[in-house]
Amino acid sequence: KSISCFTSQEEEEALFTAMKSDAERNAESMAGQHQDRDASTSTAQLDTLPVKELYKQHLKKSIEKTVMEIKYLDRKLKKVDLEILLLERQLRE
């Protein structure tokens, strides 16, 4: 990784902005997921599906959940990387 020429204040602002935008994206994503869930399969529809289709739905939801967890962990890693850069900068001052 390259070392940037940011001031401590600029790094703090960048970290805050990144964390804020991640929080906003998470909120938007959660809202979108909620709408998708409501639209995809209602409880009444699930009662009429054969076992094979129910299992397919289960696998689909499991995959979606895993993808969301991976995205969350990626964002968490980016946040930690930014925090490390900030701490390194503070140590040098």
mmCIF file of N, CA and C in Angstrom:
data_model
loop_
_atom_site.group_PDB
_atom_site.id
_atom_site.type_symbol
_atom_site.label_atom_id
_atom_site.label_comp_id
_atom_site.label_asym_id
_atom_site.label_seq_id
_atom_site.Cartn_x
_atom_site.Cartn_y
_atom_site.Cartn_z
ATOM 1 N N LYS A 1 0.840 -1.188 0.000
ATOM 2 C CA LYS A 1 0.000 0.000 0.000
ATOM 3 C C LYS A 1 0.878 1.242 0.000
ATOM 4 N N SER A 2 0.415 2.243 -0.714
ATOM 5 C CA SER A 2 1.186 3.481 -0.743
ATOM 6 C C SER A 2 0.766 4.385 0.402
ATOM 7 N N ILE A 3 1.702 5.190 0.852
ATOM 8 C CA ILE A 3 1.430 6.116 1.948
ATOM 9 C C ILE A 3 0.986 7.432 1.332
ATOM 10 N N SER A 4 -0.153 7.922 1.769
ATOM 11 C CA SER A 4 -0.682 9.155 1.199
ATOM 12 C C SER A 4 -0.171 10.360 1.971
ATOM 13 N N CYS A 5 -0.403 11.524 1.407
ATOM 14 C CA CYS A 5 0.056 12.774 2.011
ATOM 15 C C CYS A 5 -1.096 13.517 2.675
ATOM 16 N N PHE A 6 -2.020 12.802 3.267
ATOM 17 C CA PHE A 6 -3.148 13.428 3.950
ATOM 18 C C PHE A 6 -2.710 13.947 5.313
ATOM 19 N N THR A 7 -3.341 15.013 5.745
ATOM 20 C CA THR A 7 -3.136 15.464 7.116
ATOM 21 C C THR A 7 -4.000 14.598 8.014
ATOM 22 N N SER A 8 -3.744 14.648 9.287
ATOM 23 C CA SER A 8 -4.519 13.859 10.238
ATOM 24 C C SER A 8 -6.000 14.209 10.147
ATOM 25 N N GLN A 9 -6.290 15.485 10.017
ATOM 26 C CA GLN A 9 -7.686 15.922 9.929
ATOM 27 C C GLN A 9 -8.332 15.401 8.646
ATOM 28 N N GLU A 10 -7.595 15.428 7.534
ATOM 29 C CA GLU A 10 -8.123 14.919 6.267
ATOM 30 C C GLU A 10 -8.393 13.419 6.358
ATOM 31 N N GLU A 11 -7.499 12.691 7.022
ATOM 32 C CA GLU A 11 -7.696 11.252 7.182
ATOM 33 C C GLU A 11 -8.921 10.962 8.039
ATOM 34 N N GLU A 12 -9.086 11.735 9.113
ATOM 35 C CA GLU A 12 -10.250 11.547 9.970
ATOM 36 C C GLU A 12 -11.534 11.828 9.205
ATOM 37 N N GLU A 13 -11.524 12.879 8.382
ATOM 38 C CA GLU A 13 -12.699 13.209 7.581
ATOM 39 C C GLU A 13 -12.983 12.109 6.564
ATOM 40 N N ALA A 14 -11.925 11.573 5.945
ATOM 41 C CA ALA A 14 -12.088 10.494 4.969
ATOM 42 C C ALA A 14 -12.656 9.252 5.639
ATOM 43 N N LEU A 15 -12.151 8.930 6.831
ATOM 44 C CA LEU A 15 -12.640 7.775 7.579
ATOM 45 C C LEU A 15 -14.103 7.967 7.943
ATOM 46 N N PHE A 16 -14.439 9.153 8.444
ATOM 47 C CA PHE A 16 -15.821 9.447 8.823
ATOM 48 C C PHE A 16 -16.738 9.344 7.608
ATOM 49 N N THR A 17 -16.312 9.906 6.478
ATOM 50 C CA THR A 17 -17.117 9.867 5.257
ATOM 51 C C THR A 17 -17.324 8.430 4.792
ATOM 52 N N ALA A 18 -16.262 7.624 4.828
ATOM 53 C CA ALA A 18 -16.367 6.225 4.409
ATOM 54 C C ALA A 18 -17.316 5.457 5.315
ATOM 55 N N MET A 19 -17.205 5.684 6.621
ATOM 56 C CA MET A 19 -18.075 4.981 7.565
ATOM 57 C C MET A 19 -19.529 5.417 7.373
ATOM 58 N N LYS A 20 -19.738 6.716 7.140
ATOM 59 C CA LYS A 20 -21.089 7.241 6.952
ATOM 60 C C LYS A 20 -21.713 6.665 5.682
ATOM 61 N N SER A 21 -20.943 6.634 4.588
ATOM 62 C CA SER A 21 -21.491 6.117 3.336
ATOM 63 C C SER A 21 -21.768 4.619 3.441
ATOM 64 N N ASP A 22 -20.933 3.877 4.178
ATOM 65 C CA ASP A 22 -21.203 2.453 4.406
ATOM 66 C C ASP A 22 -22.505 2.269 5.159
ATOM 67 N N ALA A 23 -22.726 3.075 6.177
ATOM 68 C CA ALA A 23 -23.957 2.978 6.963
ATOM 69 C C ALA A 23 -25.172 3.284 6.093
ATOM 70 N N GLU A 24 -25.049 4.304 5.227
ATOM 71 C CA GLU A 24 -26.158 4.649 4.338
ATOM 72 C C GLU A 24 -26.428 3.521 3.354
ATOM 73 N N ARG A 25 -25.356 2.931 2.796
ATOM 74 C CA ARG A 25 -25.536 1.823 1.857
ATOM 75 C C ARG A 25 -26.178 0.627 2.542
ATOM 76 N N ASN A 26 -25.760 0.342 3.782
ATOM 77 C CA ASN A 26 -26.356 -0.768 4.522
ATOM 78 C C ASN A 26 -27.840 -0.536 4.744
ATOM 79 N N ALA A 27 -28.224 0.689 5.097
ATOM 80 C CA ALA A 27 -29.631 1.005 5.333
ATOM 81 C C ALA A 27 -30.438 0.853 4.054
ATOM 82 N N GLU A 28 -29.899 1.352 2.935
ATOM 83 C CA GLU A 28 -30.590 1.222 1.655
ATOM 84 C C GLU A 28 -30.720 -0.244 1.264
ATOM 85 N N SER A 29 -29.673 -1.007 1.481
ATOM 86 C CA SER A 29 -29.678 -2.423 1.139
ATOM 87 C C SER A 29 -30.713 -3.181 1.955
ATOM 88 N N MET A 30 -30.765 -2.882 3.246
ATOM 89 C CA MET A 30 -31.734 -3.540 4.119
ATOM 90 C C MET A 30 -33.158 -3.224 3.673
ATOM 91 N N ALA A 31 -33.427 -1.973 3.300
ATOM 92 C CA ALA A 31 -34.759 -1.581 2.842
ATOM 93 C C ALA A 31 -35.108 -2.318 1.556
ATOM 94 N N GLY A 32 -34.154 -2.419 0.648
ATOM 95 C CA GLY A 32 -34.382 -3.140 -0.601
ATOM 96 C C GLY A 32 -34.635 -4.612 -0.376
ATOM 97 N N GLN A 33 -33.902 -5.209 0.543
ATOM 98 C CA GLN A 33 -34.101 -6.626 0.860
ATOM 99 C C GLN A 33 -35.489 -6.861 1.420
ATOM 100 N N HIS A 34 -35.926 -5.966 2.287
ATOM 101 C CA HIS A 34 -37.242 -6.118 2.900
ATOM 102 C C HIS A 34 -38.326 -6.100 1.829
ATOM 103 N N GLN A 35 -38.216 -5.195 0.869
ATOM 104 C CA GLN A 35 -39.188 -5.123 -0.213
ATOM 105 C C GLN A 35 -39.130 -6.382 -1.061
ATOM 106 N N ASP A 36 -37.932 -6.869 -1.365
ATOM 107 C CA ASP A 36 -37.781 -8.084 -2.162
ATOM 108 C C ASP A 36 -38.419 -9.275 -1.470
ATOM 109 N N ARG A 37 -38.199 -9.396 -0.175
ATOM 110 C CA ARG A 37 -38.751 -10.501 0.586
ATOM 111 C C ARG A 37 -40.270 -10.498 0.533
ATOM 112 N N ASP A 38 -40.854 -9.314 0.709
ATOM 113 C CA ASP A 38 -42.306 -9.204 0.692
ATOM 114 C C ASP A 38 -42.866 -9.562 -0.674
ATOM 115 N N ALA A 39 -42.168 -9.164 -1.730
ATOM 116 C CA ALA A 39 -42.669 -9.364 -3.080
ATOM 117 C C ALA A 39 -42.424 -10.780 -3.589
ATOM 118 N N SER A 40 -41.370 -11.434 -3.115
ATOM 119 C CA SER A 40 -40.973 -12.705 -3.712
ATOM 120 C C SER A 40 -41.935 -13.853 -3.416
ATOM 121 N N THR A 41 -42.130 -14.175 -2.167
ATOM 122 C CA THR A 41 -42.943 -15.336 -1.837
ATOM 123 C C THR A 41 -43.693 -15.097 -0.535
ATOM 124 N N SER A 42 -45.000 -15.054 -0.618
ATOM 125 C CA SER A 42 -45.790 -14.868 0.597
ATOM 126 C C SER A 42 -45.943 -16.204 1.316
ATOM 127 N N THR A 43 -46.388 -16.158 2.558
ATOM 128 C CA THR A 43 -46.581 -17.385 3.340
ATOM 129 C C THR A 43 -47.621 -18.283 2.689
ATOM 130 N N ALA A 44 -48.679 -17.696 2.171
ATOM 131 C CA ALA A 44 -49.728 -18.486 1.509
ATOM 132 C C ALA A 44 -49.164 -19.220 0.302
ATOM 133 N N GLN A 45 -48.294 -18.557 -0.440
ATOM 134 C CA GLN A 45 -47.684 -19.199 -1.604
ATOM 135 C C GLN A 45 -46.760 -20.338 -1.181
ATOM 136 N N LEU A 46 -46.042 -20.150 -0.090
ATOM 137 C CA LEU A 46 -45.131 -21.198 0.383
ATOM 138 C C LEU A 46 -45.879 -22.467 0.745
ATOM 139 N N ASP A 47 -47.085 -22.324 1.297
ATOM 140 C CA ASP A 47 -47.881 -23.488 1.685
ATOM 141 C C ASP A 47 -48.259 -24.352 0.490
ATOM 142 N N THR A 48 -48.339 -23.764 -0.691
ATOM 143 C CA THR A 48 -48.773 -24.517 -1.868
ATOM 144 C C THR A 48 -47.610 -25.066 -2.691
ATOM 145 N N LEU A 49 -46.387 -24.705 -2.353
ATOM 146 C CA LEU A 49 -45.229 -25.159 -3.124
ATOM 147 C C LEU A 49 -44.833 -26.587 -2.758
ATOM 148 N N PRO A 50 -44.369 -27.354 -3.745
ATOM 149 C CA PRO A 50 -43.845 -28.694 -3.441
ATOM 150 C C PRO A 50 -42.526 -28.579 -2.666
ATOM 151 N N VAL A 51 -42.152 -29.660 -2.024
ATOM 152 C CA VAL A 51 -40.951 -29.673 -1.180
ATOM 153 C C VAL A 51 -39.714 -29.232 -1.962
ATOM 154 N N LYS A 52 -39.595 -29.696 -3.185
ATOM 155 C CA LYS A 52 -38.439 -29.346 -4.010
ATOM 156 C C LYS A 52 -38.340 -27.823 -4.192
ATOM 157 N N GLU A 53 -39.467 -27.184 -4.447
ATOM 158 C CA GLU A 53 -39.487 -25.728 -4.627
ATOM 159 C C GLU A 53 -39.180 -25.008 -3.317
ATOM 160 N N LEU A 54 -39.700 -25.541 -2.212
ATOM 161 C CA LEU A 54 -39.407 -24.944 -0.905
ATOM 162 C C LEU A 54 -37.912 -24.988 -0.626
ATOM 163 N N TYR A 55 -37.307 -26.121 -0.941
ATOM 164 C CA TYR A 55 -35.876 -26.267 -0.724
ATOM 165 C C TYR A 55 -35.098 -25.295 -1.608
ATOM 166 N N LYS A 56 -35.572 -25.128 -2.849
ATOM 167 C CA LYS A 56 -34.958 -24.169 -3.770
ATOM 168 C C LYS A 56 -35.018 -22.757 -3.188
ATOM 169 N N GLN A 57 -36.184 -22.395 -2.647
ATOM 170 C CA GLN A 57 -36.358 -21.083 -2.017
ATOM 171 C C GLN A 57 -35.397 -20.929 -0.835
ATOM 172 N N HIS A 58 -35.298 -21.994 -0.048
ATOM 173 C CA HIS A 58 -34.399 -21.980 1.110
ATOM 174 C C HIS A 58 -32.947 -21.754 0.670
ATOM 175 N N LEU A 59 -32.513 -22.491 -0.348
ATOM 176 C CA LEU A 59 -31.144 -22.337 -0.850
ATOM 177 C C LEU A 59 -30.909 -20.935 -1.400
ATOM 178 N N LYS A 60 -31.887 -20.417 -2.107
ATOM 179 C CA LYS A 60 -31.787 -19.067 -2.667
ATOM 180 C C LYS A 60 -31.591 -18.041 -1.554
ATOM 181 N N LYS A 61 -32.395 -18.145 -0.507
ATOM 182 C CA LYS A 61 -32.289 -17.215 0.624
ATOM 183 C C LYS A 61 -30.956 -17.397 1.353
ATOM 184 N N SER A 62 -30.496 -18.637 1.477
ATOM 185 C CA SER A 62 -29.206 -18.893 2.128
ATOM 186 C C SER A 62 -28.066 -18.255 1.345
ATOM 187 N N ILE A 63 -28.130 -18.365 0.024
ATOM 188 C CA ILE A 63 -27.099 -17.762 -0.824
ATOM 189 C C ILE A 63 -27.134 -16.247 -0.688
ATOM 190 N N GLU A 64 -28.338 -15.660 -0.728
ATOM 191 C CA GLU A 64 -28.474 -14.210 -0.573
ATOM 192 C C GLU A 64 -27.897 -13.751 0.766
ATOM 193 N N LYS A 65 -28.180 -14.518 1.814
ATOM 194 C CA LYS A 65 -27.671 -14.172 3.144
ATOM 195 C C LYS A 65 -26.141 -14.232 3.165
ATOM 196 N N THR A 66 -25.579 -15.267 2.568
ATOM 197 C CA THR A 66 -24.127 -15.423 2.526
ATOM 198 C C THR A 66 -23.475 -14.281 1.749
ATOM 199 N N VAL A 67 -24.079 -13.905 0.626
ATOM 200 C CA VAL A 67 -23.556 -12.789 -0.168
ATOM 201 C C VAL A 67 -23.575 -11.507 0.654
ATOM 202 N N MET A 68 -24.652 -11.275 1.388
ATOM 203 C CA MET A 68 -24.750 -10.081 2.231
ATOM 204 C C MET A 68 -23.689 -10.106 3.334
ATOM 205 N N GLU A 69 -23.456 -11.272 3.922
ATOM 206 C CA GLU A 69 -22.437 -11.393 4.964
ATOM 207 C C GLU A 69 -21.047 -11.095 4.403
ATOM 208 N N ILE A 70 -20.785 -11.568 3.188
ATOM 209 C CA ILE A 70 -19.492 -11.309 2.546
ATOM 210 C C ILE A 70 -19.322 -9.815 2.299
ATOM 211 N N LYS A 71 -20.370 -9.161 1.795
ATOM 212 C CA LYS A 71 -20.313 -7.712 1.562
ATOM 213 C C LYS A 71 -20.062 -6.977 2.875
ATOM 214 N N TYR A 72 -20.748 -7.407 3.928
ATOM 215 C CA TYR A 72 -20.575 -6.775 5.240
ATOM 216 C C TYR A 72 -19.133 -6.917 5.719
ATOM 217 N N LEU A 73 -18.579 -8.120 5.593
ATOM 218 C CA LEU A 73 -17.201 -8.351 6.033
ATOM 219 C C LEU A 73 -16.202 -7.566 5.185
ATOM 220 N N ASP A 74 -16.454 -7.458 3.878
ATOM 221 C CA ASP A 74 -15.586 -6.645 3.018
ATOM 222 C C ASP A 74 -15.579 -5.192 3.471
ATOM 223 N N ARG A 75 -16.750 -4.661 3.768
ATOM 224 C CA ARG A 75 -16.842 -3.273 4.228
ATOM 225 C C ARG A 75 -16.157 -3.100 5.578
ATOM 226 N N LYS A 76 -16.310 -4.102 6.429
ATOM 227 C CA LYS A 76 -15.666 -4.047 7.739
ATOM 228 C C LYS A 76 -14.142 -4.029 7.582
ATOM 229 N N LEU A 77 -13.622 -4.839 6.656
ATOM 230 C CA LEU A 77 -12.180 -4.861 6.390
ATOM 231 C C LEU A 77 -11.695 -3.511 5.867
ATOM 232 N N LYS A 78 -12.468 -2.898 4.962
ATOM 233 C CA LYS A 78 -12.093 -1.578 4.445
ATOM 234 C C LYS A 78 -12.055 -0.558 5.571
ATOM 235 N N LYS A 79 -13.030 -0.632 6.465
ATOM 236 C CA LYS A 79 -13.080 0.294 7.601
ATOM 237 C C LYS A 79 -11.845 0.112 8.483
ATOM 238 N N VAL A 80 -11.492 -1.133 8.766
ATOM 239 C CA VAL A 80 -10.323 -1.417 9.602
ATOM 240 C C VAL A 80 -9.049 -0.926 8.914
ATOM 241 N N ASP A 81 -8.949 -1.115 7.589
ATOM 242 C CA ASP A 81 -7.783 -0.611 6.851
ATOM 243 C C ASP A 81 -7.656 0.898 6.998
ATOM 244 N N LEU A 82 -8.786 1.607 6.883
ATOM 245 C CA LEU A 82 -8.760 3.067 7.047
ATOM 246 C C LEU A 82 -8.368 3.459 8.470
ATOM 247 N N GLU A 83 -8.871 2.717 9.441
ATOM 248 C CA GLU A 83 -8.521 3.006 10.836
ATOM 249 C C GLU A 83 -7.033 2.782 11.081
ATOM 250 N N ILE A 84 -6.472 1.742 10.472
ATOM 251 C CA ILE A 84 -5.039 1.468 10.602
ATOM 252 C C ILE A 84 -4.230 2.610 10.001
ATOM 253 N N LEU A 85 -4.634 3.065 8.808
ATOM 254 C CA LEU A 85 -3.940 4.198 8.185
ATOM 255 C C LEU A 85 -3.987 5.429 9.078
ATOM 256 N N LEU A 86 -5.132 5.669 9.668
ATOM 257 C CA LEU A 86 -5.287 6.819 10.557
ATOM 258 C C LEU A 86 -4.377 6.691 11.777
ATOM 259 N N LEU A 87 -4.344 5.511 12.385
ATOM 260 C CA LEU A 87 -3.500 5.295 13.564
ATOM 261 C C LEU A 87 -2.013 5.402 13.217
ATOM 262 N N GLU A 88 -1.629 4.869 12.043
ATOM 263 C CA GLU A 88 -0.232 4.989 11.617
ATOM 264 C C GLU A 88 0.154 6.454 11.458
ATOM 265 N N ARG A 89 -0.746 7.228 10.871
ATOM 266 C CA ARG A 89 -0.489 8.659 10.675
ATOM 267 C C ARG A 89 -0.345 9.357 12.022
ATOM 268 N N GLN A 90 -1.210 9.007 12.964
ATOM 269 C CA GLN A 90 -1.154 9.627 14.289
ATOM 270 C C GLN A 90 0.132 9.259 15.016
ATOM 271 N N LEU A 91 0.628 8.046 14.818
ATOM 272 C CA LEU A 91 1.883 7.626 15.447
ATOM 273 C C LEU A 91 3.070 8.421 14.909
ATOM 274 N N ARG A 92 3.031 8.750 13.621
ATOM 275 C CA ARG A 92 4.128 9.479 12.998
ATOM 276 C C ARG A 92 4.166 10.939 13.418
ATOM 277 N N GLU A 93 3.064 11.453 13.920
ATOM 278 C CA GLU A 93 3.011 12.876 14.303
ATOM 279 C C GLU A 93 3.587 13.122 15.669
#
